[in-house]
XYZ file of C-alpha atoms in Angstrom:
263
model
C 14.584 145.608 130.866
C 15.214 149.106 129.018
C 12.438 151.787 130.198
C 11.010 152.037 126.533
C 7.570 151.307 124.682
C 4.100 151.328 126.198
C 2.985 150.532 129.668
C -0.330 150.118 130.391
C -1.560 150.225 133.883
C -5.549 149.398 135.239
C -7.121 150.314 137.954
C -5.132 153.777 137.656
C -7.257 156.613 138.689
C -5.894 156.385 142.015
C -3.808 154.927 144.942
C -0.999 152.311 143.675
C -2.703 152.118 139.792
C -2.280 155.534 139.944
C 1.307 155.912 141.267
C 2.477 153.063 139.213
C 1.123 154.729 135.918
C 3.629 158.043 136.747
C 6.397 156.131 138.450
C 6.714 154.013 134.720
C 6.132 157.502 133.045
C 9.353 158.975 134.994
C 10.950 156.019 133.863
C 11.076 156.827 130.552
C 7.522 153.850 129.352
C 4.669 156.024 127.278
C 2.010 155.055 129.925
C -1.686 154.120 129.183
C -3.139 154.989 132.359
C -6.364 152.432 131.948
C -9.844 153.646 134.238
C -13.281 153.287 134.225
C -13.889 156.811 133.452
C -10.853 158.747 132.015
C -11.373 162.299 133.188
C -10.761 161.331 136.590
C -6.957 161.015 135.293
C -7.123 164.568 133.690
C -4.374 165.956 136.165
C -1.888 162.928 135.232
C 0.367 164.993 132.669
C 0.628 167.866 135.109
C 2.214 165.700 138.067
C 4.946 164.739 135.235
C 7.440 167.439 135.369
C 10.571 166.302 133.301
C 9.476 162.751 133.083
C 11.532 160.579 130.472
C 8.175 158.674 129.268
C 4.439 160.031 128.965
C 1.189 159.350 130.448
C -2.369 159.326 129.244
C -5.387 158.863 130.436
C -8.151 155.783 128.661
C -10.977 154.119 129.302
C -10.214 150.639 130.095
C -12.464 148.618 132.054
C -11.826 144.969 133.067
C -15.102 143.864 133.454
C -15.928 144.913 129.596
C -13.976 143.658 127.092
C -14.723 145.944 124.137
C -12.642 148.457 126.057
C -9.575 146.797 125.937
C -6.888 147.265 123.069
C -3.418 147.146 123.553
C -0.349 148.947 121.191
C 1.982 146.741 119.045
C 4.913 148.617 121.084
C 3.278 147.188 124.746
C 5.753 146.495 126.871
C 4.435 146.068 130.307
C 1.305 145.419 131.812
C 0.090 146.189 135.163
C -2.979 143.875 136.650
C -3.634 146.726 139.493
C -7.783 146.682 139.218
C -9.548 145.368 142.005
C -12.474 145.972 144.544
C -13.427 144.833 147.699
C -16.475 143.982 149.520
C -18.058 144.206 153.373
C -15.248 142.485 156.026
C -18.150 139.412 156.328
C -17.672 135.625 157.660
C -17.794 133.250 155.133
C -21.079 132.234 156.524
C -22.553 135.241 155.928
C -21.017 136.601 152.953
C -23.598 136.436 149.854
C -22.885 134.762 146.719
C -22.871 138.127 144.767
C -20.026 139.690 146.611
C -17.718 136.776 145.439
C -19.051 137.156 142.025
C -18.471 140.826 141.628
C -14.917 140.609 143.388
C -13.915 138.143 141.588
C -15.208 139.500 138.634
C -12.882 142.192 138.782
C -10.198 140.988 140.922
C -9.567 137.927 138.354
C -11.511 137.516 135.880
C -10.460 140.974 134.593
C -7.347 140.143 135.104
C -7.153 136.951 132.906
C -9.349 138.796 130.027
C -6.770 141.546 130.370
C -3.337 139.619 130.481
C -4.668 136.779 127.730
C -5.752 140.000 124.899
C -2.125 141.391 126.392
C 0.448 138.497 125.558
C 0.027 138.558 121.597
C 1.394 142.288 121.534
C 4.101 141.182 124.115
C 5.201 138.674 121.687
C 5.029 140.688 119.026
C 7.205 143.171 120.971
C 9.375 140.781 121.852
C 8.761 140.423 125.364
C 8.244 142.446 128.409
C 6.650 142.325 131.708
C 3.133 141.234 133.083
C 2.946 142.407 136.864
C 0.056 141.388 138.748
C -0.474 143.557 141.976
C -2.120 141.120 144.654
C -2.275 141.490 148.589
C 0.356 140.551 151.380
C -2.757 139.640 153.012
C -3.160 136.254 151.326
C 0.101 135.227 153.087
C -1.899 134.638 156.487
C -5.408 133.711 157.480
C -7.254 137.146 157.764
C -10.347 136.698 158.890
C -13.550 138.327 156.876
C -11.305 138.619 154.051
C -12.109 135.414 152.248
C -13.701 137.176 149.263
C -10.509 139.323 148.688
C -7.961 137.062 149.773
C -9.398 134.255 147.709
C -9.408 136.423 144.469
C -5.904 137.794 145.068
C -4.953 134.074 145.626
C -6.365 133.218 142.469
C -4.407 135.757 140.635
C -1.073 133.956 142.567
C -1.786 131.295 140.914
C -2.443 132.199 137.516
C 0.691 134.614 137.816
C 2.697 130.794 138.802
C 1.366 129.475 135.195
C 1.404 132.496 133.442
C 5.294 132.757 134.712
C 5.920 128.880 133.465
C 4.314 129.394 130.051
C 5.289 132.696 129.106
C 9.581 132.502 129.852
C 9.918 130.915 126.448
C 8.469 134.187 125.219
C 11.010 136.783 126.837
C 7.783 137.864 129.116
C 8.823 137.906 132.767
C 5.645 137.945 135.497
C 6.263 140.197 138.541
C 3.843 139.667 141.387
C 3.472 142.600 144.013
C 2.407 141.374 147.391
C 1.636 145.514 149.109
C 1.101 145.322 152.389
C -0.196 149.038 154.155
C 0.313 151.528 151.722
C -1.915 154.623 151.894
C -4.624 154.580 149.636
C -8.489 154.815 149.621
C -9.008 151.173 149.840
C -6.625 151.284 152.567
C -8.394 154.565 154.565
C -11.874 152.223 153.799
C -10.845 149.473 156.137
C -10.140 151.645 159.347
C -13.690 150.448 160.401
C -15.067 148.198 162.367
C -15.957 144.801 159.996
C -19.189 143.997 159.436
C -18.891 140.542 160.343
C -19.471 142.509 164.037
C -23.311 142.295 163.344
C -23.140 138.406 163.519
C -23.402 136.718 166.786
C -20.441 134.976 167.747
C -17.940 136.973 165.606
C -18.726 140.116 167.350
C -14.706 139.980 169.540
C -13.003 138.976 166.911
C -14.417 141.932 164.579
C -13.174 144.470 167.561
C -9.723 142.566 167.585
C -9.540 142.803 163.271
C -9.773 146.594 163.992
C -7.571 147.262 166.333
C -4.881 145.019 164.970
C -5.617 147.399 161.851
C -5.108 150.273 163.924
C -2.245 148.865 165.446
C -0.034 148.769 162.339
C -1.129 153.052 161.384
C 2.724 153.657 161.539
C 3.578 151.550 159.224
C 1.558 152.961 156.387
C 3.630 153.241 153.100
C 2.605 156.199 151.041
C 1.605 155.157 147.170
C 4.488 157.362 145.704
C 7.090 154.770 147.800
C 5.281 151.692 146.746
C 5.567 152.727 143.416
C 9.378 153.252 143.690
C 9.335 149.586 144.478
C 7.442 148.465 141.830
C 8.868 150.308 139.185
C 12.129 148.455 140.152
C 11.019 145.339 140.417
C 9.389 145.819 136.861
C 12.830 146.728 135.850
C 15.158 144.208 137.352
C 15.180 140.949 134.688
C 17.263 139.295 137.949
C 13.723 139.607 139.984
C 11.898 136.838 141.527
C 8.469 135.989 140.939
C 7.068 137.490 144.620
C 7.802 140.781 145.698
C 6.369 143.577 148.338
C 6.518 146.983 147.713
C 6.765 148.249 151.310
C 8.317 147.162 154.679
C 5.609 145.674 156.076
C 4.442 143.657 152.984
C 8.327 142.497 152.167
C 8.696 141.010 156.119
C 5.203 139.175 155.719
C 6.457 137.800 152.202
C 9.975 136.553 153.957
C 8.523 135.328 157.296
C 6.461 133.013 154.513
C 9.286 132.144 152.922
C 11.065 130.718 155.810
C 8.147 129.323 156.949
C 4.872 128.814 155.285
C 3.066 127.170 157.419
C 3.739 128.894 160.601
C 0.670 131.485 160.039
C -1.892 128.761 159.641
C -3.630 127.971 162.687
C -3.512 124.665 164.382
């Protein structure tokens, strides 16, 4: 696709959301950089330089609704808003983490992307890219809130992609795997699924196997890059990474899916 109408981006006030909202500015999009609270994005315009396309800051929340409105021009759409919860067992994870992760981490999405297609059609078409989690390739444990959110939002992307072709609206899912961001600096802990008994080893092994992959940390700026492109390129896939790490996950999967479930 041309670089050319309105972008809108959530979850940008930082990390990838962030990136991705100046990346699609430099690309030549006008770029409504969607956040909770929009003067944490009062810097944007200075990072632009000579960018072909603008960016601007707005309050859009996916949780609430009445924030959301989307230009006749919209073009893309980027499903980057999510949160995450303590690293727990299932056992021991309460029912009100899963409903405020997935609160966010899909129902947002779906409110978002359903008010989005009209305008898309109207515009002709465009791009809906969802931004989910190389994680929910293999069977991480304490991650079942996260993963089965992100998972959820792999699935919808899988209909959304079926329904929407007719349309001229292409679905892009980003699978990241470490790329340097808060959420990313937040899990260089020990989980919290160490205070339960019997999980206590495997906690200390989740950490260091976090540890263990600190060189292979993808800075947002880079992972942008690679979405950008992938927004771009009409010859795309549905599944995509945006860094080295996530992109050998996503083809290891490919060859094989079942090899990273455990027997």
């Amino acid at each position: 696709m041309e670089p050319r109408g309105t972008a809108v981006v959530t979850g940008a006030s930082r990390g990838i959301g962030r990136a991705v909202a100046l990346e699609l500015a430099r690309l030549g999009f006008d770029v409504l950089a969607g956040m909770r609270h929009p003067g944490d994005g009062a810097d944007l315009g200075a990072s632009l330089a000579d960018a072909a396309g603008t960016v601007r800051a707005v309050r859009l929340d996916v949780t609430d609704p009445a924030t959301m409105a989307f230009p006749e021009e919209l073009r893309v759409l980027v499903n980057n808003a999510a949160v995450e919860r303590d690293y727990l067992p299932v056992e021991h994870a309460p029912l009100e983490d899963w409903r405020a992760v997935f609160e966010t981490n899909l129902f947002g999405v779906v409110e978002t992307t359903r008010r989005a297609i009209p305008a898309l059609r109207r515009a002709g078409g465009g791009v809906i890219c969802n931004v989910t989690s190389s994680s929910i390739l293999v069977p991480v444990p304490f991650y079942a809130v996260y993963r089965a959110s992100k998972a959820a939002v792999a699935a919808l992307g899988e209909t959304l992609a079926a329904e929407l072709a007719p349309f001229g609206i292409r679905v892009v899912e980003i699978l990241p795997g470490p790329v340097a961001t808060d959420m990313l600096a937040a899990s260089d802990r020990l989980p919290e699924g160490a205070r339960h008994e019997g999980y206590e080893q495997m906690a200390q092994e989740m950490l260091d196997g976090r540890r263990a992959v600190q060189d292979m940390v993808t800075s947002a700026a880079d992972a942008a890059r690679a979405i950008g492109a992938a927004i771009l390129d009409d010859t795309a896939g549905l599944r995509t990474a945006c860094d080295p790490l996530g992109q050998g996950l996503l083809d290891a999967w490919r060859r094989d899916p079942l090899q990273f479930v455990p027997s």
